[in-house]
PDB file of C-alpha atoms in Angstrom:
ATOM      1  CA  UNK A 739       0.000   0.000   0.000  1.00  0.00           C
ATOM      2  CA  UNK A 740       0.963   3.354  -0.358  1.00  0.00           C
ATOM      3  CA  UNK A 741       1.074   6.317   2.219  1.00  0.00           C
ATOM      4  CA  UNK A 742      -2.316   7.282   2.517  1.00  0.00           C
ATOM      5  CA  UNK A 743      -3.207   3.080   2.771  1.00  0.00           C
ATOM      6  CA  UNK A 744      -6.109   2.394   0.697  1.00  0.00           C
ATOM      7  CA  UNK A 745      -7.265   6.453   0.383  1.00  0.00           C
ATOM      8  CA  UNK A 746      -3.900   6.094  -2.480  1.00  0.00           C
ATOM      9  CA  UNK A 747      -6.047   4.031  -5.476  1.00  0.00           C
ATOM     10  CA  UNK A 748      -8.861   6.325  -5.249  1.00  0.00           C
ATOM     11  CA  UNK A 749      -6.487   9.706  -4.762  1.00  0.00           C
ATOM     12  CA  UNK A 750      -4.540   8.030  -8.114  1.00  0.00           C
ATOM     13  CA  UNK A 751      -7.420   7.187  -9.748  1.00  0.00           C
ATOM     14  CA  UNK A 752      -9.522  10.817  -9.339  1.00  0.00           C
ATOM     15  CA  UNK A 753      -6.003  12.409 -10.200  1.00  0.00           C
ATOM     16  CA  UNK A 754      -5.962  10.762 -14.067  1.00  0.00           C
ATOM     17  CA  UNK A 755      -9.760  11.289 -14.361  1.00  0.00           C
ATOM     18  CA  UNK A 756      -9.051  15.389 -13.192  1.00  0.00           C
ATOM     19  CA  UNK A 757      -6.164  15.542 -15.501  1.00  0.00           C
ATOM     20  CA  UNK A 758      -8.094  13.720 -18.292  1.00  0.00           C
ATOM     21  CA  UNK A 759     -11.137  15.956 -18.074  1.00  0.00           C
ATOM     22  CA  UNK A 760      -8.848  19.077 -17.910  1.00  0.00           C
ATOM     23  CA  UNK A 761      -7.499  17.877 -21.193  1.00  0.00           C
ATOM     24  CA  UNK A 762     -10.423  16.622 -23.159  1.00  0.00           C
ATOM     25  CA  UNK A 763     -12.500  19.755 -22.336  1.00  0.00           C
ATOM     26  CA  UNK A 764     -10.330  22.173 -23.960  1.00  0.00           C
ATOM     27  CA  UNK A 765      -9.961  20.145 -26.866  1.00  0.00           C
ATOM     28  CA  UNK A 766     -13.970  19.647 -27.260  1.00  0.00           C
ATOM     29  CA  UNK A 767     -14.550  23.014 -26.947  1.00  0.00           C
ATOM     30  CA  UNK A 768     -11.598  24.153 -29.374  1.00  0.00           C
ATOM     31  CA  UNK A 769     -13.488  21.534 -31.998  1.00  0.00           C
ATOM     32  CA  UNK A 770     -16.965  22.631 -31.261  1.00  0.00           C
ATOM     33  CA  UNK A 771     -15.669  26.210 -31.828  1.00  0.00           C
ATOM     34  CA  UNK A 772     -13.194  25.515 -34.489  1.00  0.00           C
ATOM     35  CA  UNK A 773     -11.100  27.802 -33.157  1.00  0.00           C
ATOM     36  CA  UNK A 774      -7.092  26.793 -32.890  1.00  0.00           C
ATOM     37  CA  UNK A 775      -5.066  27.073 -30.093  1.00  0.00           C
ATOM     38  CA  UNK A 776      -1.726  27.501 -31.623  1.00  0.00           C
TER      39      UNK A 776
END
């Protein structure tokens, strides 16, 4: 187990889904509005 005991999987596993909707949210909206981000 890690540090945090079993609170580590679930801190790991909301961390990739945060990152993950950070990412795909810009990139939906940039499509949506067919805007570039260059």
């Amino acid at each position: 187990m890690g540090v945090f005991g079993g609170y580590t999987r679930w801190a790991v596993v909301f961390l990739i889904i945060f990152v993950l909707f950070f990412l795909l949210v810009p990139t939906y909206t940039t499509q949506c509005t067919t805007v570039p981000v260059y």
